[in-house]
CSV table of C-alpha atoms in Angstrom, one decimal:
chain,number,residue,atom,x,y,z
Y,104,MET,CA,58.2,98.9,67.4
Y,105,THR,CA,60.8,97.0,65.5
Y,106,ARG,CA,63.6,99.4,66.2
Y,107,LEU,CA,65.3,96.9,68.5
Y,108,ASP,CA,67.9,97.8,71.1
Y,109,VAL,CA,70.9,97.1,69.0
Y,110,LYS,CA,74.0,99.3,69.0
Y,111,PRO,CA,75.3,99.6,65.5
Y,112,ARG,CA,78.8,98.0,65.3
Y,113,THR,CA,80.0,99.7,62.1
Y,114,ARG,CA,82.9,102.1,62.8
Y,115,GLY,CA,82.5,104.0,59.6
Y,116,ALA,CA,79.6,105.3,57.5
Y,117,VAL,CA,78.3,102.5,55.3
Y,118,ASP,CA,75.8,103.5,52.6
Y,119,VAL,CA,73.3,100.7,53.1
Y,120,PRO,CA,70.7,102.1,50.6
Y,121,GLY,CA,73.6,102.3,48.1
Y,122,LEU,CA,74.5,98.7,48.7
Y,123,LEU,CA,70.9,97.6,48.2
Y,124,GLU,CA,70.6,99.7,45.0
Y,125,ARG,CA,73.9,98.3,43.7
Y,126,GLY,CA,72.5,94.8,44.1
Y,127,ARG,CA,69.3,95.8,42.4
Y,128,THR,CA,71.0,97.6,39.5
Y,129,LEU,CA,73.6,95.1,38.7
Y,130,SER,CA,71.2,92.2,38.9
Y,131,ALA,CA,68.3,93.8,36.9
Y,132,PRO,CA,69.6,93.2,33.3
Y,133,LEU,CA,70.2,89.4,33.9
Y,134,LEU,CA,67.0,89.1,35.9
Y,135,ARG,CA,64.9,90.7,33.1
Y,136,GLN,CA,66.7,88.6,30.5
Y,137,ALA,CA,65.9,85.4,32.4
Y,138,VAL,CA,62.2,86.4,32.8
Y,139,GLY,CA,62.1,87.3,29.1
Y,140,ARG,CA,62.6,83.6,28.3
Y,141,LEU,CA,59.2,82.7,29.7
Y,142,ALA,CA,56.3,81.9,27.4
Y,143,ALA,CA,53.4,84.3,27.3
Y,144,PRO,CA,51.5,85.1,29.5
Y,145,MET,CA,54.0,84.0,32.1
Y,146,ASP,CA,56.5,86.6,31.1
Y,147,THR,CA,53.9,89.3,31.7
Y,148,VAL,CA,52.7,87.8,35.0
Y,149,ALA,CA,56.3,87.7,36.2
Y,150,ALA,CA,56.9,91.3,35.1
Y,151,TYR,CA,53.9,92.3,37.2
Y,152,HIS,CA,55.1,90.4,40.2
Y,153,PHE,CA,58.6,92.1,40.0
Y,154,GLY,CA,56.9,95.5,39.7
Y,155,TRP,CA,58.0,96.3,36.2
Y,156,ILE,CA,54.4,96.7,34.9
Y,157,ASP,CA,51.1,97.4,36.5
Y,158,ALA,CA,48.0,95.2,36.3
Y,159,GLU,CA,47.1,96.7,32.9
Y,160,GLY,CA,50.5,96.0,31.4
Y,161,ASN,CA,51.8,99.6,31.6
Y,162,PRO,CA,55.4,100.2,32.6
Y,163,SER,CA,55.7,100.7,36.3
Y,164,ASP,CA,58.4,101.5,38.9
Y,165,GLY,CA,56.6,99.5,41.6
Y,166,ASP,CA,58.3,98.3,44.7
Y,167,GLY,CA,60.4,95.2,43.8
Y,168,GLY,CA,61.4,94.4,47.3
Y,169,LYS,CA,64.4,95.3,49.5
Y,170,ALA,CA,67.0,93.5,47.2
Y,171,LEU,CA,68.8,92.4,50.4
Y,172,ARG,CA,69.7,89.0,49.0
Y,173,SER,CA,71.2,90.5,45.8
Y,174,ALA,CA,73.2,92.9,47.9
Y,175,LEU,CA,74.6,90.1,50.0
Y,176,ALA,CA,75.5,88.0,47.0
Y,177,LEU,CA,77.6,90.8,45.6
Y,178,ILE,CA,79.4,91.5,48.9
Y,179,SER,CA,79.9,87.7,49.2
Y,180,ALA,CA,81.9,87.8,45.9
Y,181,GLU,CA,84.0,90.6,47.3
Y,182,ALA,CA,84.6,88.5,50.5
Y,183,ALA,CA,86.4,86.0,48.2
Y,184,GLY,CA,88.5,88.8,46.7
Y,185,ALA,CA,86.5,88.9,43.4
Y,186,PRO,CA,84.8,91.9,41.9
Y,187,PRO,CA,81.1,92.2,42.8
Y,188,GLU,CA,80.0,91.4,39.3
Y,189,VAL,CA,81.1,87.8,39.9
Y,190,GLY,CA,78.2,87.4,42.3
Y,191,VAL,CA,75.6,88.8,39.9
Y,192,THR,CA,74.5,85.4,38.5
Y,193,GLY,CA,74.2,84.0,42.0
Y,194,ALA,CA,72.2,87.0,43.1
Y,195,VAL,CA,69.8,86.5,40.3
Y,196,ALA,CA,69.5,82.8,40.9
Y,197,VAL,CA,68.7,83.5,44.6
Y,198,GLU,CA,66.2,86.2,43.7
Y,199,LEU,CA,64.4,83.8,41.3
Y,200,VAL,CA,64.1,81.2,44.0
Y,201,HIS,CA,63.0,83.8,46.6
Y,202,ASN,CA,60.2,85.1,44.2
Y,203,PHE,CA,59.2,81.5,43.4
Y,204,SER,CA,58.5,81.1,47.1
Y,205,LEU,CA,56.6,84.4,47.3
Y,206,LEU,CA,54.3,83.6,44.4
Y,207,HIS,CA,53.4,80.2,45.9
Y,208,ASP,CA,53.2,81.4,49.5
Y,209,ASP,CA,50.9,84.3,48.7
Y,210,PHE,CA,48.4,81.9,47.1
Y,211,MET,CA,48.7,79.2,49.8
Y,212,ASP,CA,48.4,81.8,52.6
Y,213,GLY,CA,45.6,83.7,50.9
Y,214,ASP,CA,47.5,87.0,51.1
Y,215,GLU,CA,46.0,89.6,48.8
Y,216,GLN,CA,48.6,92.3,49.2
Y,217,ARG,CA,52.4,92.4,48.7
Y,218,ARG,CA,54.5,95.4,48.2
Y,219,HIS,CA,51.5,97.7,48.5
Y,220,ARG,CA,49.5,96.1,45.6
Y,221,ASP,CA,47.4,93.1,44.8
Y,222,THR,CA,49.3,89.8,44.7
Y,223,VAL,CA,49.7,87.8,41.4
Y,224,TRP,CA,47.1,85.2,42.3
Y,225,LYS,CA,44.6,87.9,43.0
Y,226,VAL,CA,45.2,89.7,39.7
Y,227,HIS,CA,46.0,86.8,37.3
Y,228,GLY,CA,44.6,83.8,39.1
Y,229,PRO,CA,46.0,80.9,41.1
Y,230,ALA,CA,47.0,78.9,38.1
Y,231,GLN,CA,49.3,81.6,36.8
Y,232,ALA,CA,50.8,82.2,40.3
Y,233,ILE,CA,51.7,78.5,40.5
Y,234,LEU,CA,53.0,78.2,36.9
Y,235,VAL,CA,55.1,81.4,37.1
Y,236,GLY,CA,56.5,80.3,40.4
Y,237,ASP,CA,57.5,77.0,39.0
Y,238,ALA,CA,59.1,78.7,36.0
Y,239,LEU,CA,61.2,81.0,38.1
Y,240,LEU,CA,62.5,78.1,40.1
Y,241,ALA,CA,63.6,76.3,36.9
Y,242,LEU,CA,65.2,79.5,35.6
Y,243,ALA,CA,67.3,79.8,38.8
Y,244,GLY,CA,69.2,76.6,38.1
Y,245,GLU,CA,69.4,77.4,34.4
Y,246,VAL,CA,71.2,80.7,34.8
Y,247,LEU,CA,73.8,79.3,37.2
Y,248,LEU,CA,74.6,76.2,35.1
Y,249,GLU,CA,75.0,78.3,32.0
Y,250,LEU,CA,78.2,79.7,33.5
Y,251,GLY,CA,79.7,76.3,32.8
Y,252,THR,CA,82.3,76.4,35.5
Y,253,VAL,CA,83.2,74.2,38.5
Y,254,GLU,CA,82.3,77.1,40.8
Y,255,ALA,CA,78.8,77.2,39.1
Y,256,ASN,CA,78.3,73.6,39.8
Y,257,ARG,CA,79.2,74.2,43.5
Y,258,ALA,CA,76.8,77.2,43.6
Y,259,THR,CA,74.0,75.1,42.0
Y,260,ARG,CA,74.3,72.4,44.7
Y,261,LEU,CA,74.3,75.1,47.4
Y,262,LEU,CA,71.1,76.7,45.9
Y,263,ASN,CA,69.3,73.4,45.4
Y,264,THR,CA,69.9,72.4,49.1
Y,265,ALA,CA,68.7,75.8,50.3
Y,266,THR,CA,65.6,75.5,48.0
Y,267,ARG,CA,64.7,72.1,49.5
Y,268,LYS,CA,65.0,73.5,53.0
Y,269,LEU,CA,62.9,76.5,52.1
Y,270,ILE,CA,60.2,74.2,50.8
Y,271,ASP,CA,60.5,72.1,54.0
Y,272,GLY,CA,60.0,75.3,56.0
Y,273,GLN,CA,56.9,76.2,54.1
Y,274,ALA,CA,55.4,72.8,54.7
Y,275,GLN,CA,56.2,73.0,58.4
Y,276,ASP,CA,54.7,76.5,58.5
Y,277,MET,CA,51.4,75.3,56.9
Y,278,SER,CA,51.2,72.2,59.2
Y,279,PHE,CA,51.5,74.5,62.2
Y,280,GLU,CA,48.3,76.4,61.1
Y,281,GLN,CA,46.3,73.2,61.6
Y,282,ARG,CA,47.5,72.9,65.2
Y,283,ASP,CA,46.6,74.6,68.4
Y,284,ARG,CA,50.2,75.3,69.2
Y,285,ALA,CA,53.8,74.7,68.2
Y,286,THR,CA,56.9,74.9,70.4
Y,287,VAL,CA,59.4,77.6,70.1
Y,288,ALA,CA,62.0,75.0,69.1
Y,289,GLU,CA,59.7,73.9,66.3
Y,290,CYS,CA,59.1,77.4,65.1
Y,291,LEU,CA,62.9,78.2,65.1
Y,292,GLU,CA,63.5,75.1,63.0
Y,293,MET,CA,60.8,76.0,60.6
Y,294,GLU,CA,62.0,79.6,60.2
Y,295,GLY,CA,65.6,78.4,59.9
Y,296,ASN,CA,64.5,76.4,56.9
Y,297,LYS,CA,62.0,78.9,55.4
Y,298,THR,CA,64.1,82.0,55.7
Y,299,GLY,CA,67.5,81.2,57.1
Y,300,ALA,CA,68.6,78.7,54.5
Y,301,LEU,CA,68.1,80.9,51.5
Y,302,LEU,CA,69.7,83.9,53.1
Y,303,ALA,CA,72.6,81.7,54.1
Y,304,CYS,CA,72.9,80.7,50.4
Y,305,ALA,CA,72.8,84.3,49.3
Y,306,VAL,CA,75.7,85.3,51.5
Y,307,ALA,CA,77.8,82.3,50.4
Y,308,ILE,CA,76.9,82.0,46.7
Y,309,GLY,CA,79.0,84.9,45.5
Y,310,ALA,CA,82.0,83.7,47.4
Y,311,VAL,CA,81.6,80.2,45.9
Y,312,LEU,CA,81.4,81.7,42.4
Y,313,GLY,CA,84.5,83.7,43.3
Y,314,GLY,CA,86.4,80.5,44.2
Y,315,ALA,CA,86.4,80.8,48.0
Y,316,ASP,CA,87.3,77.8,50.0
Y,317,ASP,CA,84.7,75.9,52.1
Y,318,VAL,CA,85.8,77.4,55.4
Y,319,THR,CA,85.1,80.9,54.1
Y,320,ALA,CA,81.8,79.9,52.4
Y,321,ASP,CA,80.6,78.1,55.5
Y,322,ALA,CA,81.3,81.1,57.8
Y,323,LEU,CA,79.5,83.4,55.5
Y,324,GLY,CA,76.6,80.9,55.3
Y,325,ARG,CA,76.4,80.8,59.2
Y,326,TYR,CA,76.2,84.6,59.2
Y,327,GLY,CA,73.4,84.4,56.6
Y,328,TYR,CA,71.5,81.7,58.5
Y,329,HIS,CA,71.5,83.7,61.8
Y,330,LEU,CA,70.8,86.9,59.9
Y,331,GLY,CA,67.8,85.1,58.3
Y,332,LEU,CA,66.5,84.1,61.8
Y,333,ALA,CA,66.9,87.7,62.9
Y,334,PHE,CA,65.1,88.9,59.8
Y,335,GLN,CA,62.3,86.5,60.3
Y,336,ALA,CA,61.9,87.4,64.0
Y,337,VAL,CA,61.4,91.1,62.9
Y,338,ASP,CA,59.0,89.9,60.2
Y,339,ASP,CA,57.0,88.0,62.8
Y,340,LEU,CA,56.7,91.2,64.9
Y,341,LEU,CA,55.6,93.1,61.8
Y,342,GLY,CA,53.2,90.4,60.9
Y,343,ILE,CA,51.2,91.2,64.0
Y,344,TRP,CA,52.0,94.8,65.0
Y,345,GLY,CA,53.3,96.3,61.7
Y,346,ALA,CA,51.6,99.2,60.1
Y,347,PRO,CA,49.9,98.2,56.8
Y,348,GLU,CA,51.0,101.4,55.1
Y,349,GLN,CA,54.6,100.4,55.8
Y,350,THR,CA,54.5,96.6,55.4
Y,351,GLY,CA,52.2,96.5,52.4
Y,352,LYS,CA,50.2,93.8,54.0
Y,353,GLN,CA,46.8,93.6,55.7
Y,354,ALA,CA,46.6,94.5,59.4
Y,355,TRP,CA,47.1,91.5,61.7
Y,356,SER,CA,48.1,89.5,58.7
Y,357,ASP,CA,49.7,86.6,60.6
Y,358,LEU,CA,46.9,86.4,63.2
Y,359,LYS,CA,44.4,86.2,60.4
Y,360,GLN,CA,46.4,83.2,58.9
Y,361,ARG,CA,46.6,81.6,62.4
Y,362,LYS,CA,50.3,81.4,61.9
Y,363,LYS,CA,52.4,79.9,64.8
Y,364,SER,CA,55.0,82.6,64.5
Y,365,LEU,CA,57.6,83.3,67.2
Y,366,PRO,CA,55.6,85.8,69.2
Y,367,VAL,CA,52.6,83.3,69.4
Y,368,CYS,CA,54.8,80.3,70.2
Y,369,ALA,CA,56.7,82.2,72.9
Y,370,ALA,CA,53.5,83.5,74.4
Y,371,LEU,CA,52.0,80.0,74.6
Y,372,GLU,CA,55.1,78.6,76.2
Y,373,ALA,CA,55.4,81.4,78.8
Y,374,GLY,CA,52.5,80.2,80.9
Y,375,GLY,CA,50.3,82.4,83.1
Y,376,PRO,CA,46.8,83.7,82.6
Y,377,ALA,CA,47.4,85.5,79.3
Y,378,ALA,CA,49.0,82.4,77.8
Y,379,GLU,CA,46.1,80.3,78.9
Y,380,HIS,CA,43.5,82.7,77.5
Y,381,LEU,CA,45.4,82.8,74.2
Y,382,ALA,CA,45.6,79.0,74.0
Y,383,ALA,CA,41.8,78.8,74.6
Y,384,VAL,CA,41.1,81.3,71.9
Y,385,LEU,CA,43.2,79.5,69.4
Y,386,ALA,CA,41.7,76.1,70.3
Y,387,ALA,CA,38.2,77.6,69.9
Y,388,ASP,CA,39.1,78.6,66.3
Y,389,ALA,CA,39.2,75.0,65.3
Y,390,GLY,CA,35.8,74.4,66.8
Y,391,ALA,CA,34.5,77.3,64.7
Y,392,GLY,CA,35.7,75.6,61.5
Y,393,ALA,CA,38.6,78.0,61.1
Y,394,ALA,CA,41.4,75.5,60.4
Y,395,GLY,CA,44.0,77.4,58.4
Y,396,ALA,CA,43.1,81.1,57.7
Y,397,VAL,CA,40.4,82.7,59.7
Y,398,PRO,CA,37.5,83.2,57.3
Y,399,ASP,CA,36.8,86.8,56.4
Y,400,GLY,CA,34.1,88.3,58.6
Y,401,LEU,CA,34.3,85.7,61.3
Y,402,PHE,CA,36.0,88.2,63.7
Y,403,ASP,CA,36.2,91.9,63.7
Y,404,GLU,CA,39.4,94.0,64.2
Y,405,ALA,CA,38.8,94.2,67.9
Y,406,GLU,CA,39.2,90.4,68.2
Y,407,PHE,CA,42.6,90.5,66.5
Y,408,ALA,CA,43.6,93.5,68.6
Y,409,TYR,CA,42.6,91.4,71.7
Y,410,ARG,CA,44.7,88.5,70.5
Y,411,ALA,CA,47.7,90.7,69.9
Y,412,ALA,CA,47.3,92.1,73.4
Y,413,LEU,CA,47.3,88.7,74.9
Y,414,ILE,CA,50.5,87.7,73.0
Y,415,GLU,CA,52.2,90.9,74.3
Y,416,GLU,CA,50.9,90.4,77.9
Y,417,ALA,CA,52.2,86.8,77.9
Y,418,GLY,CA,55.7,88.1,76.8
Y,419,GLY,CA,55.7,86.9,73.2
Y,420,ARG,CA,56.5,90.3,71.8
Y,421,ALA,CA,59.4,91.0,74.1
Y,422,TRP,CA,60.8,87.5,73.7
Y,423,THR,CA,60.8,87.8,69.9
Y,424,ALA,CA,62.5,91.1,70.0
Y,425,ALA,CA,65.2,89.6,72.3
Y,426,GLU,CA,65.6,86.6,69.9
Y,427,ALA,CA,66.1,89.0,67.0
Y,428,ARG,CA,69.0,90.5,69.0
Y,429,ARG,CA,70.4,87.1,69.9
Y,430,GLN,CA,70.4,86.0,66.2
Y,431,TYR,CA,71.9,89.3,65.2
Y,432,ASP,CA,74.8,88.7,67.6
Y,433,ALA,CA,75.3,85.1,66.4
Y,434,ALA,CA,75.4,86.4,62.8
Y,435,LEU,CA,78.2,88.8,63.5
Y,436,GLU,CA,80.1,86.3,65.6
Y,437,ALA,CA,80.2,83.9,62.7
Y,438,LEU,CA,82.2,86.5,60.7
Y,439,ASP,CA,85.0,86.3,63.3
Y,440,ALA,CA,85.9,82.7,62.2
Y,441,VAL,CA,87.5,83.9,58.9
Y,442,TYR,CA,89.6,86.7,57.5
Y,443,LEU,CA,87.5,89.2,55.6
Y,444,PRO,CA,88.5,92.5,54.0
Y,445,GLU,CA,87.6,95.2,56.5
Y,446,GLU,CA,85.3,96.9,54.0
Y,447,VAL,CA,83.4,93.7,53.5
Y,448,ARG,CA,83.1,93.1,57.2
Y,449,GLU,CA,81.8,96.7,57.7
Y,450,GLN,CA,79.2,96.2,55.0
Y,451,LEU,CA,77.9,92.9,56.3
Y,452,THR,CA,77.7,94.4,59.8
Y,453,ALA,CA,75.7,97.4,58.4
Y,454,LEU,CA,73.3,95.1,56.6
Y,455,ALA,CA,72.7,93.2,59.8
Y,456,ASP,CA,71.9,96.5,61.5
Y,457,PHE,CA,69.5,97.3,58.7
Y,458,VAL,CA,67.7,93.9,59.1
Y,459,VAL,CA,66.9,94.4,62.8
Y,460,VAL,CA,65.8,98.1,62.7
Y,461,ARG,CA,63.5,98.0,59.6
Y,462,ARG,CA,59.8,98.8,59.7
Y,463,ARG,CA,58.7,96.8,56.6
């Protein structure tokens, strides 16, 4: 379903799992050290969120996520001619911000599952999810500024701007849930803020820490921004048609949240009978008192399958897949604006390929 029609552009064999594992492995010690600063029980709650322990506090090797942002931050440092280790602090700072957003988003969206297990608010309560998210956000700036360099100051400004945009995007996303529809342009703006901004930061922050000039950092940021939009387009497809055993989320998760994701917005703008039926269904939700998430038990699985079929019939699924391909192309075109070591270019291209063919 999400294996889009993209021909890989890498000429050599790039070990993408190895790049992701490198990002995870090199970042882990500093990430654990930062989380260890938190007061109890926040340290334990954060450890559960990152998959280091289970709900009973026992050591765990749970799924800690794809580590895409960490991998990109390390490659970013190499793009500036620095060793990958120079990007580690930036990678950790971006991961802390990313996980701050996940903790808050899961609670705000009512999501009960992430990475194939119960979310923090479900296990430890909403208050802990909010507090730990706040603490991770504070830690992100702390670990960067502790470097005490001019480059760290530049990186902190970059991260702060991306964080503000991320929060803007979440606010926009939530406001759309209260509306019958949002335009495709509005949705792309929201997703550019919510996903594109932080991924752009991840791809630029290592280069900034490595002393890259603004031209190089900006080109890497544009690559990351468009890659973020491609990533989110695939996420939107998975949010409706993804298999729960692969995504780690409930079936029809975005439909149950009444999210105005790209497939929904594109379907509504397409016109025609399917779009009109979909618009009527979504408008009727508000009349049923279902502003925000659809209450449990209000509809059965057949209703959500019907909505998904309407979106597909109206062309929302195909349009979103095509948009993922367009953003993928734009990401790679951004790299043409600057000189990059060939190995770095190959790695960034391979990670773009990975983003648009994933299933979770």
